[in-house]
PDB file of N, CA and C in Angstrom:
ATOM      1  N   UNK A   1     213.111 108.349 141.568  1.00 75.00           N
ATOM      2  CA  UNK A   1     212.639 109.633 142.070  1.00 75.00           C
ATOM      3  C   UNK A   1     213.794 110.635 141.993  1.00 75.00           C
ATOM      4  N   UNK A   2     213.511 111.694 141.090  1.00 92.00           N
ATOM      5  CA  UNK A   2     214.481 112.473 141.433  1.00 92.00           C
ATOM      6  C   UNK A   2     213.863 113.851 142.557  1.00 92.00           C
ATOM      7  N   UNK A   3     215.026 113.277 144.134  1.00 93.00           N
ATOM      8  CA  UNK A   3     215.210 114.140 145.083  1.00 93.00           C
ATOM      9  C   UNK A   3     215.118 116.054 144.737  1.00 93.00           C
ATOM     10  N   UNK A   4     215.712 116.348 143.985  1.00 93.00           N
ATOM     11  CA  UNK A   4     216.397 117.564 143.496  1.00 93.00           C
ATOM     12  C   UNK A   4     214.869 118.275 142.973  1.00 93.00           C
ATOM     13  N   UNK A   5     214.482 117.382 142.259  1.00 94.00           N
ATOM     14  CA  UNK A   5     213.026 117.954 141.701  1.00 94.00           C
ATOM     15  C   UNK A   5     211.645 117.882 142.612  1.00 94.00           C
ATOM     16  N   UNK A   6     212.131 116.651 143.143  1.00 95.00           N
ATOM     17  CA  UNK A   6     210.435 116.291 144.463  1.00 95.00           C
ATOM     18  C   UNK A   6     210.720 117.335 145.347  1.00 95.00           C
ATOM     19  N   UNK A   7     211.673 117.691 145.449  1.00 96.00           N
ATOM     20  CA  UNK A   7     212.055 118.373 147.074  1.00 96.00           C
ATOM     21  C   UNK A   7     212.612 120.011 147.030  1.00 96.00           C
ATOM     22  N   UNK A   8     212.363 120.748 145.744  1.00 95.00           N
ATOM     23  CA  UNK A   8     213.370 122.016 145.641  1.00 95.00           C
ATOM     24  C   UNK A   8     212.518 122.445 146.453  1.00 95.00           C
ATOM     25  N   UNK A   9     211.617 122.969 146.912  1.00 96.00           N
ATOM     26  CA  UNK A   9     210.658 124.234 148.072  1.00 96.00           C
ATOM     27  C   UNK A   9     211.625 123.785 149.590  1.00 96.00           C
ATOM     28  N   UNK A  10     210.997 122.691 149.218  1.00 95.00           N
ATOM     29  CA  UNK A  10     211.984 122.407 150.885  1.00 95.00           C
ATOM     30  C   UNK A  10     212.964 122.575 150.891  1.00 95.00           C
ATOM     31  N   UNK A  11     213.951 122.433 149.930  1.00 95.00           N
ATOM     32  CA  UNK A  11     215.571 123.048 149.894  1.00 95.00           C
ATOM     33  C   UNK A  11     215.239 124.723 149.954  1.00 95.00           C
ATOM     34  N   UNK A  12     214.480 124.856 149.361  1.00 94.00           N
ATOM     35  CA  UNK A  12     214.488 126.166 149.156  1.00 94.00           C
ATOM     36  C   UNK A  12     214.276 126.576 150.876  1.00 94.00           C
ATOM     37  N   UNK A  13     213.441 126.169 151.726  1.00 94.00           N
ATOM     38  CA  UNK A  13     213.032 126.673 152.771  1.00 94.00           C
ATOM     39  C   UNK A  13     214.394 126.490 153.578  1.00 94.00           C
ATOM     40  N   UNK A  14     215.035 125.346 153.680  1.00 92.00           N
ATOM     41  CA  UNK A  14     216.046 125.052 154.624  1.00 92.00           C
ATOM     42  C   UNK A  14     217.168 126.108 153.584  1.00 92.00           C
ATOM     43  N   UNK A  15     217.645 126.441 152.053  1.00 92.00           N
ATOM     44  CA  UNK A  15     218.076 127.509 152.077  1.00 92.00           C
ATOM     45  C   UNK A  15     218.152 128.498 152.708  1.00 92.00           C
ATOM     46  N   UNK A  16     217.308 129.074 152.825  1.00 91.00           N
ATOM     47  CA  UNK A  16     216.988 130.567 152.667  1.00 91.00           C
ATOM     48  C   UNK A  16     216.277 131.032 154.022  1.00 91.00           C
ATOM     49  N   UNK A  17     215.612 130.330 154.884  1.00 91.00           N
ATOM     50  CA  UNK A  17     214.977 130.550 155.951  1.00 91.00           C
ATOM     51  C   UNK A  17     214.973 129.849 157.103  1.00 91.00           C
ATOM     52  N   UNK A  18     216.188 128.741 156.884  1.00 89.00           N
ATOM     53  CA  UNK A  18     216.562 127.867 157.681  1.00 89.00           C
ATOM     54  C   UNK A  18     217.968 127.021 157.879  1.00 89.00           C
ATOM     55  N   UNK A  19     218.748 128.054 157.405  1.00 82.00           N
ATOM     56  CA  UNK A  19     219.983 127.253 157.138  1.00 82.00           C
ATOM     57  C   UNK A  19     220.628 127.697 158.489  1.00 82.00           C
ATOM     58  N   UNK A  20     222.200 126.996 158.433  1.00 77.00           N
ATOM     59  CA  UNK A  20     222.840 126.845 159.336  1.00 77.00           C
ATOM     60  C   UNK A  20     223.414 128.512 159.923  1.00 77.00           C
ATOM     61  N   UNK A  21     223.246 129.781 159.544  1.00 71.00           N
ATOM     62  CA  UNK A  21     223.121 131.221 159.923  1.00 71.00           C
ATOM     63  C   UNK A  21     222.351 131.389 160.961  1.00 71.00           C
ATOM     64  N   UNK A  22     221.255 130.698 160.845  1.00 63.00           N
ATOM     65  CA  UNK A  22     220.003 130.722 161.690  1.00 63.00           C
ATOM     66  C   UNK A  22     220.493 129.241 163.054  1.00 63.00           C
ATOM     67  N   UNK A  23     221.719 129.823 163.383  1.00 62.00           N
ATOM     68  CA  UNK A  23     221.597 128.841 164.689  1.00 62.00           C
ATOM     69  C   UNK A  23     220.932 128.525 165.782  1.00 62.00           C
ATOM     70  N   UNK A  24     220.350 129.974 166.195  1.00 62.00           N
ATOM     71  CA  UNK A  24     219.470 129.550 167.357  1.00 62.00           C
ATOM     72  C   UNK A  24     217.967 129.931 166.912  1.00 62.00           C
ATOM     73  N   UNK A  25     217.393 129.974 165.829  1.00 67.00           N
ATOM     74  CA  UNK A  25     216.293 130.106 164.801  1.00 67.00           C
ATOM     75  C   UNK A  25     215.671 128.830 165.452  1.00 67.00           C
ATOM     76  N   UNK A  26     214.371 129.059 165.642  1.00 86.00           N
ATOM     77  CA  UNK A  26     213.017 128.269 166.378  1.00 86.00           C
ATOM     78  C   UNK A  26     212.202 127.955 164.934  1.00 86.00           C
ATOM     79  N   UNK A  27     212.299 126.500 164.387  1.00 87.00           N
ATOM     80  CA  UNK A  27     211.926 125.951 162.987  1.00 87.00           C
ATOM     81  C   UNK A  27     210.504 126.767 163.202  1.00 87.00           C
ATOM     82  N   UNK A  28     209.781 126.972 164.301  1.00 90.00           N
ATOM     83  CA  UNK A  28     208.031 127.188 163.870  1.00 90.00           C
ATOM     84  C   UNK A  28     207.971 128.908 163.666  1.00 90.00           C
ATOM     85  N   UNK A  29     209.258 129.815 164.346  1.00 91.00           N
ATOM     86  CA  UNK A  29     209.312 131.300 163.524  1.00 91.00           C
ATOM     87  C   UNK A  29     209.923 131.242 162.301  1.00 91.00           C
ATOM     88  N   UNK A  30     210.637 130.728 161.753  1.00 92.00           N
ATOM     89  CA  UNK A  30     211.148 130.613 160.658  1.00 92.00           C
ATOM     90  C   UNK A  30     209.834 129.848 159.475  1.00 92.00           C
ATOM     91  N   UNK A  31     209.323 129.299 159.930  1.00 94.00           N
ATOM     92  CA  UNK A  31     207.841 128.813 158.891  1.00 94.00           C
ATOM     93  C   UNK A  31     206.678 129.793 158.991  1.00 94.00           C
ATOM     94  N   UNK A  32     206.066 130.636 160.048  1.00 94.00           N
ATOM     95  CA  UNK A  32     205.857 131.549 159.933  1.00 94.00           C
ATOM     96  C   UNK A  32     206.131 132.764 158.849  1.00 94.00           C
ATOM     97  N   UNK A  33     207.697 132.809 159.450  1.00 94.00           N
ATOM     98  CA  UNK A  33     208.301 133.937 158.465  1.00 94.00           C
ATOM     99  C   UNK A  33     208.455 133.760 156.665  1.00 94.00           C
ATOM    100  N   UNK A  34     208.439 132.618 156.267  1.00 95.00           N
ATOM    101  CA  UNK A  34     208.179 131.395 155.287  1.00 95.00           C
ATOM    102  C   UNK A  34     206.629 132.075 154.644  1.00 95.00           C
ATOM    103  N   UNK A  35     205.633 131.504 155.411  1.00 96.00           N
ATOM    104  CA  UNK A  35     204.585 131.567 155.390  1.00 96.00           C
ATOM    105  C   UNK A  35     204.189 133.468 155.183  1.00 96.00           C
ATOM    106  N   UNK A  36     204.768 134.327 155.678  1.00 96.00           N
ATOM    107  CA  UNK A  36     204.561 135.941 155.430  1.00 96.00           C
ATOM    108  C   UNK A  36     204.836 136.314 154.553  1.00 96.00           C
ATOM    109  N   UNK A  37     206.426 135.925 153.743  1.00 96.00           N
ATOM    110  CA  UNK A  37     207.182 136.240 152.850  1.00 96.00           C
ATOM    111  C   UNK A  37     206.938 135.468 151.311  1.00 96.00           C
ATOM    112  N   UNK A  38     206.111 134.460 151.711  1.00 97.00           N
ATOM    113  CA  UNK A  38     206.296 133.738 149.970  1.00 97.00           C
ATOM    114  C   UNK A  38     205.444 133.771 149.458  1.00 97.00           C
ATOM    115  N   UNK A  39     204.668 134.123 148.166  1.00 97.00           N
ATOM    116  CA  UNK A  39     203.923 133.621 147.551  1.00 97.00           C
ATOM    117  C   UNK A  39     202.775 132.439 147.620  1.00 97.00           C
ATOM    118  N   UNK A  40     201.523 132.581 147.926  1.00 96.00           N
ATOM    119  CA  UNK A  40     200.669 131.556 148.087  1.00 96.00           C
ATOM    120  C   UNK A  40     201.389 130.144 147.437  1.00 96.00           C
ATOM    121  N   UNK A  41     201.621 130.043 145.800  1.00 97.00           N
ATOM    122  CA  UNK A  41     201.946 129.283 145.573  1.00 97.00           C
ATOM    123  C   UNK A  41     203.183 128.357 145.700  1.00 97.00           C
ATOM    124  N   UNK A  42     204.355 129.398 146.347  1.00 97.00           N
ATOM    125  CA  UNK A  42     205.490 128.422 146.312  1.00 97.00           C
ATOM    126  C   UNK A  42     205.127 127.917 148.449  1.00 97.00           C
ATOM    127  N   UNK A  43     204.088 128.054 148.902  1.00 97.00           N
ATOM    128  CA  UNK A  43     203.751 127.968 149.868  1.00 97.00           C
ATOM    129  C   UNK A  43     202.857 126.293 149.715  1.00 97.00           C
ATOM    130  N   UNK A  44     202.207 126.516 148.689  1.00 97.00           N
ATOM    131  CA  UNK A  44     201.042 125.432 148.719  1.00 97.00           C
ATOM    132  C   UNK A  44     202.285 124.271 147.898  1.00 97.00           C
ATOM    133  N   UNK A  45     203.117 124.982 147.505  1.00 97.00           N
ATOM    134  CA  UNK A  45     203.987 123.457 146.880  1.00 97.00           C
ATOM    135  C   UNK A  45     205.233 122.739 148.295  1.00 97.00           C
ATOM    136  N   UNK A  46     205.203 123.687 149.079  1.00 97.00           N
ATOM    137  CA  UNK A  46     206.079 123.342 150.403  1.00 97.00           C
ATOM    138  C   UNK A  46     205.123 122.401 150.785  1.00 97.00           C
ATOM    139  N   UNK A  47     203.783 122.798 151.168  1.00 97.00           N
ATOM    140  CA  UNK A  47     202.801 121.915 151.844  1.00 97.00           C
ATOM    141  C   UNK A  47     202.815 120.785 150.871  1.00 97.00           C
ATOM    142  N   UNK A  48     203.294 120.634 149.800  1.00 96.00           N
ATOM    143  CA  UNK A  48     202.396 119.194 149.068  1.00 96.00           C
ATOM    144  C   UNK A  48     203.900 118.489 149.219  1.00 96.00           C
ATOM    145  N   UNK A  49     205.179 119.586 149.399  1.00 97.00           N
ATOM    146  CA  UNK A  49     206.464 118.436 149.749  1.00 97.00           C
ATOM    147  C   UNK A  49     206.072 117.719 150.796  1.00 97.00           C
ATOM    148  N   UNK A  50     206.025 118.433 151.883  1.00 97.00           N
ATOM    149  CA  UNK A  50     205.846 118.471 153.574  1.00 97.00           C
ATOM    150  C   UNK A  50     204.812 116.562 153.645  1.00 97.00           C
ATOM    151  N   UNK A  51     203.909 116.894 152.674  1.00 97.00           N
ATOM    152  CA  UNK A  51     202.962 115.614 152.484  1.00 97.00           C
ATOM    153  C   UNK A  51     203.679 114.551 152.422  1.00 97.00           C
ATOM    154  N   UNK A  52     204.365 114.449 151.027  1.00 97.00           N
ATOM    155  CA  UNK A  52     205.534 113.373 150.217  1.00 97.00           C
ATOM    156  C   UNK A  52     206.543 113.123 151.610  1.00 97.00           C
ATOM    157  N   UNK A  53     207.357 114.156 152.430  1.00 96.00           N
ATOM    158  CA  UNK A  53     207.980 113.899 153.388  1.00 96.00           C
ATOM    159  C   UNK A  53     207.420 112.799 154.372  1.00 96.00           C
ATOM    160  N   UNK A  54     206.202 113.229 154.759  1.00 96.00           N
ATOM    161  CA  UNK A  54     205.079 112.875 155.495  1.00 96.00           C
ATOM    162  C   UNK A  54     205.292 110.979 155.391  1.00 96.00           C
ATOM    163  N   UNK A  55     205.202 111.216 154.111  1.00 97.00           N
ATOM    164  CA  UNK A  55     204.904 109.900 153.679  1.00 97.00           C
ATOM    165  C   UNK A  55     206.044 108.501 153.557  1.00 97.00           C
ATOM    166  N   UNK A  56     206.952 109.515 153.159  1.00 96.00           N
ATOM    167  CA  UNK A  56     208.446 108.991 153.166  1.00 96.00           C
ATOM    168  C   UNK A  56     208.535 108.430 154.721  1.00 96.00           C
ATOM    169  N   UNK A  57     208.627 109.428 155.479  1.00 97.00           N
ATOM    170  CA  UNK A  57     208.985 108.524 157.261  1.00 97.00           C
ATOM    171  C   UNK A  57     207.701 107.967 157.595  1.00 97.00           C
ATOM    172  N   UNK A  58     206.643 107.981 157.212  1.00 96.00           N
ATOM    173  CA  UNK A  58     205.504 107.094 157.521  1.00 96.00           C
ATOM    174  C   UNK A  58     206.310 105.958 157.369  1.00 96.00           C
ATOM    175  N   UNK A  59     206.829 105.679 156.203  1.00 96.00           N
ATOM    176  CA  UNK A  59     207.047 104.138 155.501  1.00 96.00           C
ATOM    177  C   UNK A  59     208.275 103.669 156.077  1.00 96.00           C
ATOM    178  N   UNK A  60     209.309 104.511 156.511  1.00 96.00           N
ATOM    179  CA  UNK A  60     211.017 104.660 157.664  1.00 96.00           C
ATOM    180  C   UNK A  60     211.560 104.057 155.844  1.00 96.00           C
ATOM    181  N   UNK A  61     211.466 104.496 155.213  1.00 96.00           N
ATOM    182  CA  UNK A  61     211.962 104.793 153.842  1.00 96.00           C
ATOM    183  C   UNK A  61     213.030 105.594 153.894  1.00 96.00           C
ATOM    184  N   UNK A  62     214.237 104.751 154.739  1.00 94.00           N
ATOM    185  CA  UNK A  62     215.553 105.901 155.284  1.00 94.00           C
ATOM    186  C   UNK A  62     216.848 105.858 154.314  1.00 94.00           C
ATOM    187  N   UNK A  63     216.048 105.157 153.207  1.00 95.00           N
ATOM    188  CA  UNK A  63     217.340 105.000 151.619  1.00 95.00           C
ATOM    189  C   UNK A  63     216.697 106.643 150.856  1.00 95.00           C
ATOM    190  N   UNK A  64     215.604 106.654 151.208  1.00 96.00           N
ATOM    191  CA  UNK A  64     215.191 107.801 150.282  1.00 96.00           C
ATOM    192  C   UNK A  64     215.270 109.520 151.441  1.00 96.00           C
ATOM    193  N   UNK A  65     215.067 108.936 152.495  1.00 96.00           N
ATOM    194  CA  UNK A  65     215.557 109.958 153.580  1.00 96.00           C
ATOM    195  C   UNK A  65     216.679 110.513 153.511  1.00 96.00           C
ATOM    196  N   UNK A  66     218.064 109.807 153.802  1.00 95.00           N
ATOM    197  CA  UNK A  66     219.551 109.732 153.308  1.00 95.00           C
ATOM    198  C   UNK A  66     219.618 110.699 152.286  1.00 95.00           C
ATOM    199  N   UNK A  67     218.845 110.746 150.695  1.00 96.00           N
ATOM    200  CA  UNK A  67     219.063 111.396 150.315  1.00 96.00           C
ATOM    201  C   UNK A  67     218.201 112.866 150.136  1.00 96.00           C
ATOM    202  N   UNK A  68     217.261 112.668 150.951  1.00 95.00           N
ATOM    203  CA  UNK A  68     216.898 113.926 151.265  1.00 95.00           C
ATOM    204  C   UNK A  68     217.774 114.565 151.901  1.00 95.00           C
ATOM    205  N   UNK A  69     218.077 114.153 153.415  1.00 94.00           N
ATOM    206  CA  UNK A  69     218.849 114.452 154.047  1.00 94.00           C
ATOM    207  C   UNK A  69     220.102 115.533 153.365  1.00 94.00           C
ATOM    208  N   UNK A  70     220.801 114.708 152.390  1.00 94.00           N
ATOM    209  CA  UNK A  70     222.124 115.347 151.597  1.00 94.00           C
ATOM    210  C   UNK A  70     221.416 116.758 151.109  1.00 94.00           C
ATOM    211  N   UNK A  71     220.378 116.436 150.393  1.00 93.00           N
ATOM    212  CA  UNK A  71     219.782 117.865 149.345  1.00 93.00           C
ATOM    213  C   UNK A  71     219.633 119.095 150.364  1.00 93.00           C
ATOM    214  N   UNK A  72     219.175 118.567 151.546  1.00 93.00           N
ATOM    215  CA  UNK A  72     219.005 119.225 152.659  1.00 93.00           C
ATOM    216  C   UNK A  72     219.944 120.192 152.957  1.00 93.00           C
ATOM    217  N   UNK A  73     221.057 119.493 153.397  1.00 90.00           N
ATOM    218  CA  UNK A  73     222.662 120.235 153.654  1.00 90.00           C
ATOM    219  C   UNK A  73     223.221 120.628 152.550  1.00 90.00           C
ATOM    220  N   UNK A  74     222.840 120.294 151.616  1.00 88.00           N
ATOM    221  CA  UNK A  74     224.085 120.865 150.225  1.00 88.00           C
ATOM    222  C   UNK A  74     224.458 122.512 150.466  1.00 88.00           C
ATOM    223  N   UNK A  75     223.406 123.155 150.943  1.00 86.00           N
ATOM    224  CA  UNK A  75     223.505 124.432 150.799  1.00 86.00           C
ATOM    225  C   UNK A  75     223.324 124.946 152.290  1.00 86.00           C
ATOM    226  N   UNK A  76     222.157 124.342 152.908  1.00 89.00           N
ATOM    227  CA  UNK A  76     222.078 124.742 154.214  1.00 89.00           C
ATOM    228  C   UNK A  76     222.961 124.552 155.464  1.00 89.00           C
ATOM    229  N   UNK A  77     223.895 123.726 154.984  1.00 89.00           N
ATOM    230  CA  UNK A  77     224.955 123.021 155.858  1.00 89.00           C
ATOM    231  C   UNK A  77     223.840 122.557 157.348  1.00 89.00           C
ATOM    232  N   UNK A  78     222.165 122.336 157.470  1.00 86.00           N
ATOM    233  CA  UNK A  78     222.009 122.187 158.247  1.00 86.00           C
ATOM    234  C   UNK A  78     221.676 120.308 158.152  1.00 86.00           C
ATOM    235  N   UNK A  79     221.380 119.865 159.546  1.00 87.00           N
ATOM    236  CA  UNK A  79     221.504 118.156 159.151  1.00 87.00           C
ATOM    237  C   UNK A  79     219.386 117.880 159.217  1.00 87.00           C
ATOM    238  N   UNK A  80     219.373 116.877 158.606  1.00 88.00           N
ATOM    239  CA  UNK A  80     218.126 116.874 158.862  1.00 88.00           C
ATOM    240  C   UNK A  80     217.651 115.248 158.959  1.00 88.00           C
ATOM    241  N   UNK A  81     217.942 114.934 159.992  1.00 90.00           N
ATOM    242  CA  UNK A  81     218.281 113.286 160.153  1.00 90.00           C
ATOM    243  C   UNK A  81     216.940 112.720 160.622  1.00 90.00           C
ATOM    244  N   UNK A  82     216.541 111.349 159.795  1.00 93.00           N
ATOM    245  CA  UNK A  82     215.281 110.618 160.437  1.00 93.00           C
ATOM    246  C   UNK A  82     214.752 110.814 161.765  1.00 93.00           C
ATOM    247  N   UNK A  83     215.367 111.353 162.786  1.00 89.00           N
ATOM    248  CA  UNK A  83     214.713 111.183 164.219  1.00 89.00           C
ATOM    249  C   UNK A  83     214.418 112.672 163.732  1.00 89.00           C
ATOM    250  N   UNK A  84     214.694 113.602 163.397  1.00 86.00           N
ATOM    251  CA  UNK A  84     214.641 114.980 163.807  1.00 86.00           C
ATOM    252  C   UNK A  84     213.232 115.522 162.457  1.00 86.00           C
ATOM    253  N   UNK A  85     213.196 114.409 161.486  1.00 90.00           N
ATOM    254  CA  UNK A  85     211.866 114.688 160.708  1.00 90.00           C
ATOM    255  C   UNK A  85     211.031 114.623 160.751  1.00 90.00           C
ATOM    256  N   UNK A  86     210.072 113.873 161.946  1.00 91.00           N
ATOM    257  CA  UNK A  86     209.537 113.612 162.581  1.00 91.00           C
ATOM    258  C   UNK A  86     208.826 115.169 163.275  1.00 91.00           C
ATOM    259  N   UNK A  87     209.222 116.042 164.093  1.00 90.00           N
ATOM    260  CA  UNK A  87     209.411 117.235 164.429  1.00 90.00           C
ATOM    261  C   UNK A  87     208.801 117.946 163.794  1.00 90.00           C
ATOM    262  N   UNK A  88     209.715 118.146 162.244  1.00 92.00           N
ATOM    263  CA  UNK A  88     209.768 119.207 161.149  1.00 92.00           C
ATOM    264  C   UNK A  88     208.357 119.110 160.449  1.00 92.00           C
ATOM    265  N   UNK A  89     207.846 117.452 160.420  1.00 95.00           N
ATOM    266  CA  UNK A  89     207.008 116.856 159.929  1.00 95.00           C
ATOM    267  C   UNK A  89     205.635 117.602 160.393  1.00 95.00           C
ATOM    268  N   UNK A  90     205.644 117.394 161.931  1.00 94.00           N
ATOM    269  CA  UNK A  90     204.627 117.633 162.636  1.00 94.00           C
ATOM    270  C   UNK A  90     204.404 119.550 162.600  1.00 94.00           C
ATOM    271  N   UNK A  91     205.537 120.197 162.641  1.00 93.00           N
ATOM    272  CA  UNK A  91     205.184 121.582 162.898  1.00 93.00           C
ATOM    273  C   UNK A  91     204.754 121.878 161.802  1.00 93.00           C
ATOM    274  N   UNK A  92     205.868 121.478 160.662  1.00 95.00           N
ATOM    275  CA  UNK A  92     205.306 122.335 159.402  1.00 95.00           C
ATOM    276  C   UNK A  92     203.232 121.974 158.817  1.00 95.00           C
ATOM    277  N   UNK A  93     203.576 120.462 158.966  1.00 95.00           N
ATOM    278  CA  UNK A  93     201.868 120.273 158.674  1.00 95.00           C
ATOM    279  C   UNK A  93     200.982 121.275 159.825  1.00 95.00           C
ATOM    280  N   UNK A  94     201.305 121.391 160.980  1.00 95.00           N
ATOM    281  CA  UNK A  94     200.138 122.373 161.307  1.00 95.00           C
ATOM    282  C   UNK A  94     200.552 123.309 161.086  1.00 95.00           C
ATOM    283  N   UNK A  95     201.322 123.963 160.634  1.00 94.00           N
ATOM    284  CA  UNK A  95     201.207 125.474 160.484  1.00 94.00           C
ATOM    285  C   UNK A  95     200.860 125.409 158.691  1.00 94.00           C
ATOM    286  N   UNK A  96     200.934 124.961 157.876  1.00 94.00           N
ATOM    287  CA  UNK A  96     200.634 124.656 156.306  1.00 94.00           C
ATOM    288  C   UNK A  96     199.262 124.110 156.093  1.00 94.00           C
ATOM    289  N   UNK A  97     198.459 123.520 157.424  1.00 91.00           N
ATOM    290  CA  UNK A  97     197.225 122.796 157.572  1.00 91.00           C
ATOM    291  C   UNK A  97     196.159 123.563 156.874  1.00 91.00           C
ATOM    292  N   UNK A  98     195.658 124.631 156.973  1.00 88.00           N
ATOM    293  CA  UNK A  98     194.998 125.625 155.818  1.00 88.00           C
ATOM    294  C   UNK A  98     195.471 126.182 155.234  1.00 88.00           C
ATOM    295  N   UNK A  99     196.531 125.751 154.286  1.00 85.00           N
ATOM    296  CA  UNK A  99     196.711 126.749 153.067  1.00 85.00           C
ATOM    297  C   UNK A  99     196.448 125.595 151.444  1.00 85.00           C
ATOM    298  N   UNK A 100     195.191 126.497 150.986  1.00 82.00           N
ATOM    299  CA  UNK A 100     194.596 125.422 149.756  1.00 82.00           C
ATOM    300  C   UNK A 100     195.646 126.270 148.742  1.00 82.00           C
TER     301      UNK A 100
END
């Protein structure tokens, strides 16, 4: 699996709308603001990561987490560790829950 390719929206989101600038940034205004600012489509491809994520800690698949994790911080310097995906998991699917 290449990480870099399954996962650029979500880098892109923890880039750009969620990185470590955004210290005291509330993940469910920042997906919102996500959700105002992007394009239907690079929106409906966050939701189909958000799924694959979904699926990844369904399985505690924490060799392939690890390196999410890294892709995560490369740029965002923020951490995004198995207990805390869980969270990210749950907000982003309901707020992404209707967008076809």
């Amino acid at each position: 699996m290449d990480i870099r390719k399954e996962f650029e929206h979500l880098q892109y989101f923890f880039d750009s709308y969620y990185n470590q600038t955004f210290y005291n940034a509330e993940l469910e205004e920042q997906l919102l603001q996500f959700l105002a600012d992007e394009p239907k489509w690079v929106v409906r491809a966050l939701k189909l990561e958000v799924e694959k994520l979904e699926r990844i800690h369904h399985r505690s698949d924490t060799e392939t987490w690890a390196k999410i994790e890294e892709l995560v911080h490369e740029n965002s310097m923020r951490y995004f560790s198995f207990e805390d995906g869980k969270t990210f998991i749950e907000v982003a699917s309901r707020l992404l829950k209707d967008v076809e």
